[in-house]
Coordinates of N, CA and C in Angstrom, one line a residue:
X1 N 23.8 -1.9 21.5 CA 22.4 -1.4 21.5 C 21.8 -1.7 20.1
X2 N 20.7 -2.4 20.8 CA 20.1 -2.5 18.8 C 19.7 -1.1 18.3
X3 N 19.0 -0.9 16.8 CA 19.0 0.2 16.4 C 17.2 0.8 16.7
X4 N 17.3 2.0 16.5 CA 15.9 1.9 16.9 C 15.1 2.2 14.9
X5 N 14.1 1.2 15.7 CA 13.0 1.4 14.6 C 12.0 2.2 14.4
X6 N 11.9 3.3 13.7 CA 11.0 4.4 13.9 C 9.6 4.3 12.6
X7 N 8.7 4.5 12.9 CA 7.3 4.2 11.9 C 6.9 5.8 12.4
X8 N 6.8 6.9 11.4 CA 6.1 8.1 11.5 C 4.6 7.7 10.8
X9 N 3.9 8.0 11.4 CA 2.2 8.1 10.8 C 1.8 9.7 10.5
X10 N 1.3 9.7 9.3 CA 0.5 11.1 8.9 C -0.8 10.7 10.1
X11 N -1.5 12.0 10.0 CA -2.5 11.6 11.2 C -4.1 12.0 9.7
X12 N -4.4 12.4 9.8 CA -5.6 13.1 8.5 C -5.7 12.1 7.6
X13 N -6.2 11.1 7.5 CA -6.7 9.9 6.3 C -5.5 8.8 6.2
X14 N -5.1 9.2 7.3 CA -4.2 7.7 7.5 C -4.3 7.2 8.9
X15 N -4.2 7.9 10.3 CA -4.5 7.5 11.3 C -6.5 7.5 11.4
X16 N -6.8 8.9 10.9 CA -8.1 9.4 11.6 C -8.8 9.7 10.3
X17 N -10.4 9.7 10.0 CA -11.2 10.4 8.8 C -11.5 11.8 9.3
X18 N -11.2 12.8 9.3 CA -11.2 14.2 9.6 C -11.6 14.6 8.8
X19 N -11.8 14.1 7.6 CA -12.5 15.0 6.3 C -14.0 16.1 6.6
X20 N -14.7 15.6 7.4 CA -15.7 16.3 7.0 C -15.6 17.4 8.1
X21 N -14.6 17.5 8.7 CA -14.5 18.4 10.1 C -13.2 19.5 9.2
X22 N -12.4 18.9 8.1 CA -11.9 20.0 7.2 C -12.7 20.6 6.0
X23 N -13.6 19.9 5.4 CA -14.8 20.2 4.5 C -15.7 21.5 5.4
X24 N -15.8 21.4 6.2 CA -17.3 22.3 7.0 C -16.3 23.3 7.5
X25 N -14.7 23.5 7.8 CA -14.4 24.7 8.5 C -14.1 25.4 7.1
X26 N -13.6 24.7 6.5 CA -13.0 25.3 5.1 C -14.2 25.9 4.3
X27 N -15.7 26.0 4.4 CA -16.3 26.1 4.1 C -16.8 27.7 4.7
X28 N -16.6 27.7 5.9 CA -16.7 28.8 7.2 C -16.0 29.6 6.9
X29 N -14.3 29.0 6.5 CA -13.4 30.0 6.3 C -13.5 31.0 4.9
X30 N -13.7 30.0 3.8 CA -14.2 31.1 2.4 C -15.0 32.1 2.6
X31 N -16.5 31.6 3.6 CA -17.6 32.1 3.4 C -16.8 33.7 3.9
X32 N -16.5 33.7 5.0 CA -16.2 34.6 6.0 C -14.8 35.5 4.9
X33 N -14.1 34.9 4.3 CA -13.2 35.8 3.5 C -13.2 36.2 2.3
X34 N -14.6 35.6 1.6 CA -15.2 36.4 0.8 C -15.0 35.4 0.0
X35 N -14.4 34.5 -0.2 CA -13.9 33.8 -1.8 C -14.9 32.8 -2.4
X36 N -16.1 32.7 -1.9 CA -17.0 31.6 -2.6 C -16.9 30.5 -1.7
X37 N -17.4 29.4 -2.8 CA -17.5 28.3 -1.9 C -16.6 27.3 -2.8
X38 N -15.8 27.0 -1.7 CA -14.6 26.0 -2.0 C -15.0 24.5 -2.8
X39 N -14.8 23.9 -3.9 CA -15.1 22.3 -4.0 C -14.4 21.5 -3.3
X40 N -15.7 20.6 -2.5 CA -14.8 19.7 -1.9 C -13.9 18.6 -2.3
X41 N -14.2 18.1 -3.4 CA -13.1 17.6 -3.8 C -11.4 18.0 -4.3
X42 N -11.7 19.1 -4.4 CA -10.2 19.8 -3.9 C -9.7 20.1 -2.7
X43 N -11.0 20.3 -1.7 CA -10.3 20.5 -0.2 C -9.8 19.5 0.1
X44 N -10.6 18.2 0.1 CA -9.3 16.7 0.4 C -8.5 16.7 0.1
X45 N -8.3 17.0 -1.4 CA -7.0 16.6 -2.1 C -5.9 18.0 -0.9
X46 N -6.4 18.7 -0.8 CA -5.4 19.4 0.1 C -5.1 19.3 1.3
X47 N -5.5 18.2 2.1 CA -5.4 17.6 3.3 C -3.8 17.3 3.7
X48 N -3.4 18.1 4.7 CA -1.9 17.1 4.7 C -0.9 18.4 4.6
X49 N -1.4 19.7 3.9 CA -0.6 20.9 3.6 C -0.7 21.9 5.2
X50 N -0.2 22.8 5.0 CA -0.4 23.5 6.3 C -1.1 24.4 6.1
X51 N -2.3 25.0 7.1 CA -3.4 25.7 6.4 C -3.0 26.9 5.5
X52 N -1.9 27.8 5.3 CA -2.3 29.0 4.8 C -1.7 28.4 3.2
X53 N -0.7 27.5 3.2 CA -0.4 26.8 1.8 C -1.5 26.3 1.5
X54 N -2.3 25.4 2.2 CA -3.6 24.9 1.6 C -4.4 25.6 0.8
X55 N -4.4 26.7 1.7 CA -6.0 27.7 1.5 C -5.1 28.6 -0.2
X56 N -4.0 29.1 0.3 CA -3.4 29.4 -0.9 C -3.7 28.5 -2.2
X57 N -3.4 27.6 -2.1 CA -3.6 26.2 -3.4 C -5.1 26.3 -3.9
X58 N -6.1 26.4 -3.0 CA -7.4 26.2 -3.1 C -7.7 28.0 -3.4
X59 N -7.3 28.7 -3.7 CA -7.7 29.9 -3.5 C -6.4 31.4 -4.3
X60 N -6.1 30.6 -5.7 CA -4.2 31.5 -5.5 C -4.9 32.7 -6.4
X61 N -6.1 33.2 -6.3 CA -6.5 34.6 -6.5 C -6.8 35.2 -5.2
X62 N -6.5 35.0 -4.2 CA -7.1 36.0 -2.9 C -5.8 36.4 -2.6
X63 N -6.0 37.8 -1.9 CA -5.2 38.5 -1.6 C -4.4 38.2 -0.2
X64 N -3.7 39.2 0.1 CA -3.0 38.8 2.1 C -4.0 39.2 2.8
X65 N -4.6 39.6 2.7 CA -5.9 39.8 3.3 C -6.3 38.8 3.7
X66 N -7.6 38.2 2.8 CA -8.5 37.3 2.9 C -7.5 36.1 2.9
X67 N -6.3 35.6 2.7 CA -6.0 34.9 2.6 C -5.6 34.6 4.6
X68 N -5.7 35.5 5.4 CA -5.6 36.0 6.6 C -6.7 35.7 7.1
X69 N -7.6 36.1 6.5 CA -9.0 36.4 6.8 C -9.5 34.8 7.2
X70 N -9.2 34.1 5.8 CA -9.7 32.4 5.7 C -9.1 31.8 6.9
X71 N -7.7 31.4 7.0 CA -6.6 31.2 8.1 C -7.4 31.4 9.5
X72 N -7.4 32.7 9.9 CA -8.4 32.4 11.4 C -9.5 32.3 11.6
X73 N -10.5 32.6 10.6 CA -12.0 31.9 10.3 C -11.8 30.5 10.0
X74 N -10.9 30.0 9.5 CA -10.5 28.5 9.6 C -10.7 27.7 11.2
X75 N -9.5 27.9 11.7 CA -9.0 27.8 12.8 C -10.4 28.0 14.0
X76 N -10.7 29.2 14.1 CA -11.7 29.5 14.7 C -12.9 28.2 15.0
X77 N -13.3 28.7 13.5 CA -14.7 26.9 12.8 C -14.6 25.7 13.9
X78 N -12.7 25.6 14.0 CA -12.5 24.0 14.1 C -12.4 24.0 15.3
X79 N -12.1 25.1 16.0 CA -12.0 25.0 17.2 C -13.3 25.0 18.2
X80 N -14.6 25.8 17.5 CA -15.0 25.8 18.0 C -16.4 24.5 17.5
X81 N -16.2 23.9 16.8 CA -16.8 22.7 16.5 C -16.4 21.6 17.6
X82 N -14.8 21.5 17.8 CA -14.3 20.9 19.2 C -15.2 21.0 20.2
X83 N -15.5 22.4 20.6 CA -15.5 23.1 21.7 C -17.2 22.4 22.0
X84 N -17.9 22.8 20.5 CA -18.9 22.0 20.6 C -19.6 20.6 20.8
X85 N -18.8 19.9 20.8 CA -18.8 18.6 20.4 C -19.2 17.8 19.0
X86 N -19.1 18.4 17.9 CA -19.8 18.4 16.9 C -18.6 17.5 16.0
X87 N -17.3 18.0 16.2 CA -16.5 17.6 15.3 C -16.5 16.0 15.6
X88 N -16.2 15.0 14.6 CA -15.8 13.8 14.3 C -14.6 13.7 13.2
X89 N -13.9 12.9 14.3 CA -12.6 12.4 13.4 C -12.2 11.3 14.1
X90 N -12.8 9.8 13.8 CA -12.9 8.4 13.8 C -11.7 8.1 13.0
X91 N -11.1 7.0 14.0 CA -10.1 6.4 13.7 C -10.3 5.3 12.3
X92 N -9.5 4.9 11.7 CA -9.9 3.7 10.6 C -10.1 2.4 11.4
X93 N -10.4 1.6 10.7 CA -10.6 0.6 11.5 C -9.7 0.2 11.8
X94 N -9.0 -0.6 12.6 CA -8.0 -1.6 12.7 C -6.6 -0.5 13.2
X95 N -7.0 0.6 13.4 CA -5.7 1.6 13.5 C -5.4 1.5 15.0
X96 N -5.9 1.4 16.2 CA -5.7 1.1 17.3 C -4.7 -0.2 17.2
X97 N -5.4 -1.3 16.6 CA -4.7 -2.8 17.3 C -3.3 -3.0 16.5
X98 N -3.3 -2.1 15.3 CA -2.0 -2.0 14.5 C -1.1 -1.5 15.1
X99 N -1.3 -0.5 16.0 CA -0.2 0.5 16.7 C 0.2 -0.4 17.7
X100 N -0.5 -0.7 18.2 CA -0.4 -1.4 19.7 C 0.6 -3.3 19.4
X101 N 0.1 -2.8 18.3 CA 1.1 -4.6 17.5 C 2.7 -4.0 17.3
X102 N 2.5 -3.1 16.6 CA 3.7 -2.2 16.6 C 4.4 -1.8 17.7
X103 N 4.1 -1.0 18.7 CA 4.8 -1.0 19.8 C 5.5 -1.5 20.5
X104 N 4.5 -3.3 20.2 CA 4.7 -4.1 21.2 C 5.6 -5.1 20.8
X105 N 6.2 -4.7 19.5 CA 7.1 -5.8 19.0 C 8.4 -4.6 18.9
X106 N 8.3 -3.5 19.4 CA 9.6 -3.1 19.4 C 9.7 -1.6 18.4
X107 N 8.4 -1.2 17.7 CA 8.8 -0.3 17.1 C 8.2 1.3 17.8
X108 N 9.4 2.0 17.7 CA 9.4 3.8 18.0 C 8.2 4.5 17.0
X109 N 7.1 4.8 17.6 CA 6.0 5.5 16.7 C 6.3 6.8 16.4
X110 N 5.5 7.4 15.5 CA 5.7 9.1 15.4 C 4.6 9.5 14.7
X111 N 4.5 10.7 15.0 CA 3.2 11.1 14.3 C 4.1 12.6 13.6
X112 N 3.5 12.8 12.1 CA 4.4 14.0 11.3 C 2.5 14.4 10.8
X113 N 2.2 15.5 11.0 CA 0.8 15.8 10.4 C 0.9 17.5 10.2
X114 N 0.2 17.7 9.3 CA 0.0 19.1 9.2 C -1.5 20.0 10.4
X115 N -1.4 19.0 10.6 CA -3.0 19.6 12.1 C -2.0 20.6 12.9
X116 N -3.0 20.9 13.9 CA -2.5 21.9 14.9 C -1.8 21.0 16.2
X117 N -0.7 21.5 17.1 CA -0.7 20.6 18.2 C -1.6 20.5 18.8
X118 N -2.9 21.6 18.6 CA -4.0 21.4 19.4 C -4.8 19.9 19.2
X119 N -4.9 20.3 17.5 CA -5.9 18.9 17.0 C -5.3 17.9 17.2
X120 N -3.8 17.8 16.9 CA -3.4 16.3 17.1 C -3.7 15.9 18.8
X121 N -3.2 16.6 19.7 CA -3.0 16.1 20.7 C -4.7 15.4 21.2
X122 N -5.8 16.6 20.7 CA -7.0 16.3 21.2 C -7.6 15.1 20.1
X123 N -6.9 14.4 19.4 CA -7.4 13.3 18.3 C -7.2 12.5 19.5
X124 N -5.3 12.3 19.2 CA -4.8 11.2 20.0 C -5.9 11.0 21.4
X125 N -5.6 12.0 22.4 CA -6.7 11.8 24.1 C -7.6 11.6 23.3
X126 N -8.6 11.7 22.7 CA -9.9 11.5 22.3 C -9.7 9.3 21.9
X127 N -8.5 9.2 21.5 CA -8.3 7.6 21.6 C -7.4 7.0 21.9
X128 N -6.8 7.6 23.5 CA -6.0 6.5 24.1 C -5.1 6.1 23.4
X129 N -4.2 7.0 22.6 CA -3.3 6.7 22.0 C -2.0 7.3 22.2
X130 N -2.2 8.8 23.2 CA -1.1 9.4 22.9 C 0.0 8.6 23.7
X131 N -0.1 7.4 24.3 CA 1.3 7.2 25.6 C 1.8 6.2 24.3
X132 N 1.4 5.8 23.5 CA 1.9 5.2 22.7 C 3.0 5.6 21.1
X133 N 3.4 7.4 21.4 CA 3.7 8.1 20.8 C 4.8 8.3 21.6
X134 N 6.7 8.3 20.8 CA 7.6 8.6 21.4 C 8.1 9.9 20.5
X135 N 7.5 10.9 19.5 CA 7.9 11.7 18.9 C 6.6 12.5 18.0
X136 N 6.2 13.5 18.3 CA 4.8 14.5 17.4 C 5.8 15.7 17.3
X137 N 5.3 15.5 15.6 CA 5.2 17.0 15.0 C 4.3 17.6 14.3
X138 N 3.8 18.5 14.0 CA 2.8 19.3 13.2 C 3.3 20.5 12.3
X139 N 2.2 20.9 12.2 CA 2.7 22.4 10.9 C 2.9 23.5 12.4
X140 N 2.4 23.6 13.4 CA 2.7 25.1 14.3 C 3.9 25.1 14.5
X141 N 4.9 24.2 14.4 CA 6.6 24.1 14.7 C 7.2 23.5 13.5
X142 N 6.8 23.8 12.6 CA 7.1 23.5 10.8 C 7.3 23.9 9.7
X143 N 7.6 24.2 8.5 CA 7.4 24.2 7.0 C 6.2 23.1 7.0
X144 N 5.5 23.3 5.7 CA 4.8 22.7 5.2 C 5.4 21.2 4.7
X145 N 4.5 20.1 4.7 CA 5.2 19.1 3.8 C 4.9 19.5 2.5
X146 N 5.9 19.3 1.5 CA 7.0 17.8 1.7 C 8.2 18.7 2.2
X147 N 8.1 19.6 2.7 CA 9.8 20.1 3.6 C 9.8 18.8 4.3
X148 N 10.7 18.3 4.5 CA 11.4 17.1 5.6 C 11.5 17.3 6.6
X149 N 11.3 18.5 7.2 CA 11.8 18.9 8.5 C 10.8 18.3 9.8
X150 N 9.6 17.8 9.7 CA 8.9 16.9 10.4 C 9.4 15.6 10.5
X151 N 9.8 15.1 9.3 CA 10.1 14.0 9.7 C 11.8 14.0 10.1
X152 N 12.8 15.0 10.1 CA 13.9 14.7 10.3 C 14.1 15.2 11.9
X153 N 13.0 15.9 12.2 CA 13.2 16.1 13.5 C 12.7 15.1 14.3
X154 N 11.6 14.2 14.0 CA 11.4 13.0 14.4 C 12.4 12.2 14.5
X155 N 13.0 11.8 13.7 CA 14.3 11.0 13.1 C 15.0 11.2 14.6
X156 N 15.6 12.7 14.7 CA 16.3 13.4 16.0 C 15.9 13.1 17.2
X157 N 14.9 13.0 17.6 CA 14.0 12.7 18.8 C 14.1 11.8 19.6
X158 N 14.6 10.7 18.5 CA 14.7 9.4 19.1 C 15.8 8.8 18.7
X159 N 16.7 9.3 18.0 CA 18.0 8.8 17.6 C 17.9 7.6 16.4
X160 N 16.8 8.2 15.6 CA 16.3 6.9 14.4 C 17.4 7.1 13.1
X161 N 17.8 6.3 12.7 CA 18.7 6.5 11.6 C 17.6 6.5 10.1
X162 N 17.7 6.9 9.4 CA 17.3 7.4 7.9 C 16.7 6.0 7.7
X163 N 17.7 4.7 7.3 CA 17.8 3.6 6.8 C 16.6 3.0 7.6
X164 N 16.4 2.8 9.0 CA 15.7 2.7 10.3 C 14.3 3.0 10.5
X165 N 13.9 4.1 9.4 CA 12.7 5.1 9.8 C 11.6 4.7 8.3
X166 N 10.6 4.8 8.8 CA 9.6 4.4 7.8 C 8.4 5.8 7.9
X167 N 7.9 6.4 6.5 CA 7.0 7.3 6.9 C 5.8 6.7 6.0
X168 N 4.5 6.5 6.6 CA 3.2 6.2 6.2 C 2.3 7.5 6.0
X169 N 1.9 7.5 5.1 CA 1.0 8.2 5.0 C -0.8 8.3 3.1
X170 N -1.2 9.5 3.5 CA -2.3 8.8 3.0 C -1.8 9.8 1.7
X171 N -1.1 10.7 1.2 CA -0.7 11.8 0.2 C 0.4 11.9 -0.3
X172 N 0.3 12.5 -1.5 CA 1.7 12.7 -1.9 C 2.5 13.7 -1.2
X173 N 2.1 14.2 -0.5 CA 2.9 15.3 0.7 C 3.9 14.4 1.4
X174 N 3.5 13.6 1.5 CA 4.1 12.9 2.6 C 4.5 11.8 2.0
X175 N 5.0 11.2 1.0 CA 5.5 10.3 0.1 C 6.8 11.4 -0.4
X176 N 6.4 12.5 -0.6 CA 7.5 13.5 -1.0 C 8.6 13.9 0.3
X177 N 7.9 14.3 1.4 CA 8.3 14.3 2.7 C 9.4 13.7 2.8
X178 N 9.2 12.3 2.6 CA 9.9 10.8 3.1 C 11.1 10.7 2.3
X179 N 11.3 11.1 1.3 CA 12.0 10.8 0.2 C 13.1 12.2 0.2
X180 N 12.3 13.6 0.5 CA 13.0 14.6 0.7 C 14.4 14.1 2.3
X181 N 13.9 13.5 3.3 CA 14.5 12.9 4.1 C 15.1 11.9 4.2
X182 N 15.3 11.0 2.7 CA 15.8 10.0 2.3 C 15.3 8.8 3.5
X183 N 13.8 8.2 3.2 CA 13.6 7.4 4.3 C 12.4 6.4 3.2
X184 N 12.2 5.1 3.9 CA 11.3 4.5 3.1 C 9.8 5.2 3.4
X185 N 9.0 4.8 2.4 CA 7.6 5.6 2.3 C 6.5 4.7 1.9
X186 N 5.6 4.4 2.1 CA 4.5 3.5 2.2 C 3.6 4.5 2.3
X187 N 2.1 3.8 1.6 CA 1.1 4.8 1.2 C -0.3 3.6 1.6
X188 N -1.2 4.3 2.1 CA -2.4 3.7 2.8 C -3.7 4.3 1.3
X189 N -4.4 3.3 1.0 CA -5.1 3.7 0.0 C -6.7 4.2 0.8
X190 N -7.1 4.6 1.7 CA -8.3 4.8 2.4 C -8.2 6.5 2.4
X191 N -7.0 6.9 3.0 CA -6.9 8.7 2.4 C -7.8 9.6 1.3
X192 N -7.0 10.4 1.0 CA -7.2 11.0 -0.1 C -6.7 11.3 -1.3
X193 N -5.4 10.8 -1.9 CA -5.0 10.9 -2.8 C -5.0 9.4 -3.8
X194 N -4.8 9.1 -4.5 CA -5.2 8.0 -5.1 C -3.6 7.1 -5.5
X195 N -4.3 5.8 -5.3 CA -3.1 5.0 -4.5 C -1.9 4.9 -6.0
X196 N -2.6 5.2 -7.4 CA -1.6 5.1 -8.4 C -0.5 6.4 -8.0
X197 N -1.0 7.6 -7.3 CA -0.7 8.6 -7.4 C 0.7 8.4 -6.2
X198 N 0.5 8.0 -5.4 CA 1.0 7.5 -4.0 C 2.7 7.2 -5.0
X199 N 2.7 5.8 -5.9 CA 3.2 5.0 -6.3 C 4.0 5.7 -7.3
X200 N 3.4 6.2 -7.9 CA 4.5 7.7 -8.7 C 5.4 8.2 -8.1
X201 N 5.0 8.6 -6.7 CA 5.9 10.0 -6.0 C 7.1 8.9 -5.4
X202 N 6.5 7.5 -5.5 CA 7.8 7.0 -4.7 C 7.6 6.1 -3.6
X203 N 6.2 5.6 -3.3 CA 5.9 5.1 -2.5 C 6.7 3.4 -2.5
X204 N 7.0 2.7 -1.6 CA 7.5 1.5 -2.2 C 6.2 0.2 -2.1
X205 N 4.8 0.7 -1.6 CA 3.7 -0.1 -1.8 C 2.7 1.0 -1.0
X206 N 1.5 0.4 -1.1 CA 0.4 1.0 -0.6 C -0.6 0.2 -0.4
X207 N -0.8 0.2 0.9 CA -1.7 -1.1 1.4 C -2.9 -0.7 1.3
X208 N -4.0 -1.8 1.5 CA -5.0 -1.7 0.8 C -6.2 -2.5 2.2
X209 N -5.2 -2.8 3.7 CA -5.7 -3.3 4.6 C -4.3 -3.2 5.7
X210 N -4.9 -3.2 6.8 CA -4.1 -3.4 8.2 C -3.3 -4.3 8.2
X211 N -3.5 -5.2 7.6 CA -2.2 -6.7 7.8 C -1.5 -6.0 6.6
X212 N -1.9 -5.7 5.5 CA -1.0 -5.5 4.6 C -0.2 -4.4 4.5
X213 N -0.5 -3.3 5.2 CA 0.6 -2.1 6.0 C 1.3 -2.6 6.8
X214 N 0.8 -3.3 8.3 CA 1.9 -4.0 8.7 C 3.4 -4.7 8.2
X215 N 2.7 -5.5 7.1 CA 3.9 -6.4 6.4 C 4.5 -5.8 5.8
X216 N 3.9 -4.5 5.0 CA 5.2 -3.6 4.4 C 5.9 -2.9 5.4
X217 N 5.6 -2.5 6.7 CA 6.0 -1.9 7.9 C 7.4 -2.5 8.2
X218 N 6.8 -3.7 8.5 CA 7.9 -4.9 8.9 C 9.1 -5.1 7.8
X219 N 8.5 -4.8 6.5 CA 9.1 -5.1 5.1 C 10.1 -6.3 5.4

């Protein structure tokens, strides 16, 4: 049996632009737990964490309280912006025909994201993507990244060996992630963290286009 080849994708600024649908709930959630108004250029940079570490990072003067408070005023926002139709979270370009190149030459996909199973699953249906997934994890059955435990359960899922498995993503969360699980790590520069930053934590390149992810994919 050949070995299997496993590619985990972060989903938030590497599969999908979700930013402004985490900017406006995160904004709902302060308002509502008293703490001001969040900068958004720190709420990106916290993209990728699991909400109550996020909100903690963005916020490490609020109490268990409001820190509670933010968490399901969060949650709430985003759900019901769904509910609305309001939310947008567009794929990058070229991220459909990459996966589907991928698949089709043999490699095991995964998705490791700090979203909800809710959000991920309603991203993927929202683009004809989920049958092309043989392993999802998120933060509701998690530690936060960089715990490894998303990606090592992935790993398990499909019988991927360490050596075998590749994690992409757009953060140092998930460059840390990869490395906590002893696996290669590639960094997509369209995210949110910045690609020198990527290359620090350990990334072994960071592409700067769809062909050029691919070929480090392939490496």
């Amino acid at each position: 049996m050949s070995a299997v080849r496993l590619a985990v994708f972060d989903c938030d600024g590497t599969l999908s632009d979700g930013q402004a649908g985490v900017c406006n709930a995160m904004d709902v959630a302060f308002e509502t737990a008293g703490l001001g108004t969040p900068d958004r250029h720190f709420v990106r940079r916290i993209v990728g964490l699991s909400l109550p570490q996020a909100i903690r990072q963005l916020a490490p003067e609020a109490d268990d309280d409001q820190l509670l408070a933010a968490v399901e005023a969060y949650k709430s926002a985003f759900r019901q912006s769904r509910e609305d139709g309001s939310l947008r979270e567009p794929l990058y370009d070229g991220i459909p025909d990459l996966l589907r190149r991928l698949h089709g030459t043999g490699w095991t996909l995964g998705v490791a994201t700090g979203k909800s199973d809710r959000g991920l699953a309603s991203t993927l249906s929202a683009n004809d993507l989920t049958d092309l997934f043989s392993t999802l994890h998120t933060a509701d059955r998690h530690p936060s990244k960089p715990h490894p435990a998303m990606l090592e359960a992935a790993m398990a899922d499909v019988l991927a060996d360490r050596g075998d498995t590749v994690m992409i993503g757009d953060t140092v969360y998930d460059i840390q992630m990869a490395a906590a699980a002893g696996c290669r790590a590639i960094g997509v520069d369209w995210g949110y963290h910045e690609p020198e930053e990527l290359r620090d934590a350990g990334a072994i390149g960071v592409a700067t286009t769809m062909e050029e992810l691919e070929a480090l994919i392939n490496g």
